[in-house]
PDB file of C-alpha atoms in Angstrom:
ATOM      1  CA  GLU A  16      23.083 -26.944  18.156  1.00 57.00           C
ATOM      2  CA  PHE A  17      20.424 -23.972  16.747  1.00 70.00           C
ATOM      3  CA  GLY A  18      18.197 -25.852  19.932  1.00 84.00           C
ATOM      4  CA  TYR A  19      20.347 -23.757  22.528  1.00 87.00           C
ATOM      5  CA  ILE A  20      19.479 -20.218  19.975  1.00 90.00           C
ATOM      6  CA  LYS A  21      15.582 -21.227  20.429  1.00 91.00           C
ATOM      7  CA  LYS A  22      15.456 -22.206  23.916  1.00 92.00           C
ATOM      8  CA  TYR A  23      17.669 -19.179  24.950  1.00 93.00           C
ATOM      9  CA  ILE A  24      15.172 -16.935  23.108  1.00 94.00           C
ATOM     10  CA  CYS A  25      11.698 -18.610  24.827  1.00 94.00           C
ATOM     11  CA  GLU A  26      13.442 -18.280  28.394  1.00 95.00           C
ATOM     12  CA  ASN A  27      15.043 -14.858  27.982  1.00 95.00           C
ATOM     13  CA  ALA A  28      12.152 -13.358  25.567  1.00 94.00           C
ATOM     14  CA  THR A  29      11.529 -10.587  28.050  1.00 93.00           C
ATOM     15  CA  GLN A  30      14.875  -8.897  27.632  1.00 93.00           C
ATOM     16  CA  GLN A  31      17.381  -7.275  24.933  1.00 93.00           C
ATOM     17  CA  ILE A  32      19.075  -9.861  23.471  1.00 94.00           C
ATOM     18  CA  ASP A  33      22.461  -9.631  21.861  1.00 94.00           C
ATOM     19  CA  PHE A  34      22.003 -11.684  18.712  1.00 94.00           C
ATOM     20  CA  LYS A  35      25.459 -11.670  17.551  1.00 93.00           C
ATOM     21  CA  ALA A  36      26.664 -12.509  21.190  1.00 93.00           C
ATOM     22  CA  LEU A  37      24.106 -15.302  21.175  1.00 91.00           C
ATOM     23  CA  ALA A  38      25.346 -16.856  17.974  1.00 91.00           C
ATOM     24  CA  LYS A  39      29.129 -16.489  19.341  1.00 91.00           C
ATOM     25  CA  LEU A  40      27.888 -18.568  22.402  1.00 88.00           C
ATOM     26  CA  SER A  41      26.256 -21.228  20.581  1.00 86.00           C
ATOM     27  CA  GLY A  42      29.478 -21.592  18.599  1.00 89.00           C
ATOM     28  CA  TYR A  43      28.079 -20.296  15.141  1.00 88.00           C
ATOM     29  CA  SER A  44      28.504 -17.188  13.214  1.00 91.00           C
ATOM     30  CA  TYR A  45      25.830 -14.647  13.168  1.00 92.00           C
ATOM     31  CA  THR A  46      24.772 -15.332   9.330  1.00 93.00           C
ATOM     32  CA  ILE A  47      24.832 -19.637   9.569  1.00 92.00           C
ATOM     33  CA  SER A  48      22.887 -19.085  13.341  1.00 90.00           C
ATOM     34  CA  GLY A  49      20.106 -16.511  11.569  1.00 91.00           C
ATOM     35  CA  THR A  50      19.484 -18.538   8.360  1.00 92.00           C
ATOM     36  CA  CYS A  51      19.438 -21.877  10.423  1.00 90.00           C
ATOM     37  CA  LEU A  52      16.713 -20.292  12.944  1.00 91.00           C
ATOM     38  CA  ARG A  53      14.873 -19.401   9.543  1.00 92.00           C
ATOM     39  CA  LYS A  54      15.019 -22.488   8.278  1.00 92.00           C
ATOM     40  CA  ASN A  55      13.412 -24.132  11.313  1.00 89.00           C
ATOM     41  CA  THR A  56      11.241 -21.622  12.261  1.00 91.00           C
ATOM     42  CA  GLY A  57      10.100 -19.828   9.543  1.00 94.00           C
ATOM     43  CA  ARG A  58      11.576 -16.404  11.505  1.00 94.00           C
ATOM     44  CA  SER A  59      14.400 -14.347  11.722  1.00 93.00           C
ATOM     45  CA  PRO A  60      15.697 -14.525  15.062  1.00 93.00           C
ATOM     46  CA  TYR A  61      14.323 -10.875  15.930  1.00 94.00           C
ATOM     47  CA  GLY A  62      11.149 -12.136  14.901  1.00 95.00           C
ATOM     48  CA  TYR A  63      11.279 -15.081  16.510  1.00 95.00           C
ATOM     49  CA  LEU A  64      11.658 -13.327  19.771  1.00 95.00           C
ATOM     50  CA  ILE A  65       8.634 -11.028  18.540  1.00 95.00           C
ATOM     51  CA  ASP A  66       6.835 -13.886  18.153  1.00 95.00           C
ATOM     52  CA  ARG A  67       7.344 -15.182  21.946  1.00 96.00           C
ATOM     53  CA  ARG A  68       6.854 -11.579  23.368  1.00 95.00           C
ATOM     54  CA  ILE A  69       3.382 -11.848  21.736  1.00 96.00           C
ATOM     55  CA  GLU A  70       2.574 -15.399  22.815  1.00 95.00           C
ATOM     56  CA  LYS A  71       3.637 -14.117  26.556  1.00 95.00           C
ATOM     57  CA  ASP A  72       1.677 -10.620  26.088  1.00 95.00           C
ATOM     58  CA  ARG A  73      -1.438 -13.062  24.918  1.00 96.00           C
ATOM     59  CA  TYR A  74      -1.424 -15.293  27.860  1.00 96.00           C
ATOM     60  CA  LEU A  75      -1.182 -12.341  30.167  1.00 96.00           C
ATOM     61  CA  LEU A  76      -3.807 -10.301  29.104  1.00 95.00           C
ATOM     62  CA  GLU A  77      -5.791 -13.940  29.227  1.00 95.00           C
ATOM     63  CA  ASN A  78      -4.757 -14.493  32.783  1.00 95.00           C
ATOM     64  CA  SER A  79      -3.817 -11.414  34.279  1.00 94.00           C
ATOM     65  CA  PRO A  80      -5.694  -8.236  35.727  1.00 94.00           C
ATOM     66  CA  LYS A  81      -2.164  -6.264  34.817  1.00 95.00           C
ATOM     67  CA  THR A  82      -2.998  -3.128  32.464  1.00 95.00           C
ATOM     68  CA  ILE A  83      -2.261  -3.115  28.439  1.00 94.00           C
ATOM     69  CA  THR A  84       0.708  -1.098  29.412  1.00 94.00           C
ATOM     70  CA  ALA A  85       1.754  -3.030  32.143  1.00 95.00           C
ATOM     71  CA  VAL A  86       1.855  -6.343  29.944  1.00 95.00           C
ATOM     72  CA  SER A  87       3.543  -4.440  27.061  1.00 94.00           C
ATOM     73  CA  GLN A  88       6.435  -3.546  29.619  1.00 94.00           C
ATOM     74  CA  GLU A  89       6.285  -6.727  31.072  1.00 93.00           C
ATOM     75  CA  CYS A  90       7.055  -8.654  27.791  1.00 93.00           C
ATOM     76  CA  GLY A  91       9.707  -6.258  26.748  1.00 92.00           C
ATOM     77  CA  PHE A  92       8.118  -3.845  24.510  1.00 92.00           C
ATOM     78  CA  SER A  93       9.559  -0.145  25.066  1.00 89.00           C
ATOM     79  CA  SER A  94       6.139   1.438  23.335  1.00 89.00           C
ATOM     80  CA  ASP A  95       2.450   0.910  23.828  1.00 89.00           C
ATOM     81  CA  SER A  96       1.961   1.802  20.083  1.00 91.00           C
ATOM     82  CA  GLY A  97       4.628  -1.019  18.413  1.00 91.00           C
ATOM     83  CA  PHE A  98       3.441  -3.562  21.091  1.00 94.00           C
ATOM     84  CA  CYS A  99      -0.391  -2.989  19.556  1.00 95.00           C
ATOM     85  CA  SER A 100       0.233  -2.871  16.029  1.00 95.00           C
ATOM     86  CA  LEU A 101       2.363  -6.011  16.374  1.00 94.00           C
ATOM     87  CA  PHE A 102      -0.095  -7.924  18.455  1.00 96.00           C
ATOM     88  CA  LYS A 103      -3.171  -6.917  16.087  1.00 96.00           C
ATOM     89  CA  LYS A 104      -0.848  -7.917  13.353  1.00 95.00           C
ATOM     90  CA  ALA A 105      -0.602 -11.324  15.008  1.00 94.00           C
ATOM     91  CA  TYR A 106      -4.205 -12.355  16.481  1.00 95.00           C
ATOM     92  CA  GLY A 107      -6.267  -9.766  14.276  1.00 96.00           C
ATOM     93  CA  LEU A 108      -7.312  -7.264  17.181  1.00 95.00           C
ATOM     94  CA  THR A 109      -5.654  -4.543  19.420  1.00 95.00           C
ATOM     95  CA  PRO A 110      -4.924  -5.602  23.103  1.00 96.00           C
ATOM     96  CA  GLY A 111      -8.275  -4.036  24.203  1.00 94.00           C
ATOM     97  CA  GLY A 112     -10.286  -5.604  21.587  1.00 95.00           C
ATOM     98  CA  PHE A 113      -8.830  -9.095  22.019  1.00 95.00           C
ATOM     99  CA  ARG A 114      -9.612  -8.639  26.036  1.00 93.00           C
ATOM    100  CA  LYS A 115     -13.353  -7.144  25.312  1.00 92.00           C
ATOM    101  CA  ASN A 116     -13.721 -10.163  23.241  1.00 91.00           C
ATOM    102  CA  LEU A 117     -12.620 -12.648  26.530  1.00 87.00           C
ATOM    103  CA  GLU A 118     -15.620 -11.166  28.388  1.00 79.00           C
ATOM    104  CA  ILE A 119     -17.942 -12.002  25.707  1.00 60.00           C
TER     105      ILE A 119
END
């Protein structure tokens, strides 16, 4: 079931995920599981993973005093620049700008 794939990604979003192994565990081929996840969520497996990471980043930026670098690393991003560009694409602000708006 594809709910298993979604649930697994959500619960393990901060980790590296082997999507081929995940598909095999769910009983589907990599191609079929990716196609069905895209139909269900509008995102590829990797895109869905990034969305979950960005959601967690946003939550931590709102509710934690951790630095942007610490939040980025905790959520599974290996570089601040990649994290910042993905966050800005999702929310229209850099993580620093997002935090600054919280203070207003």
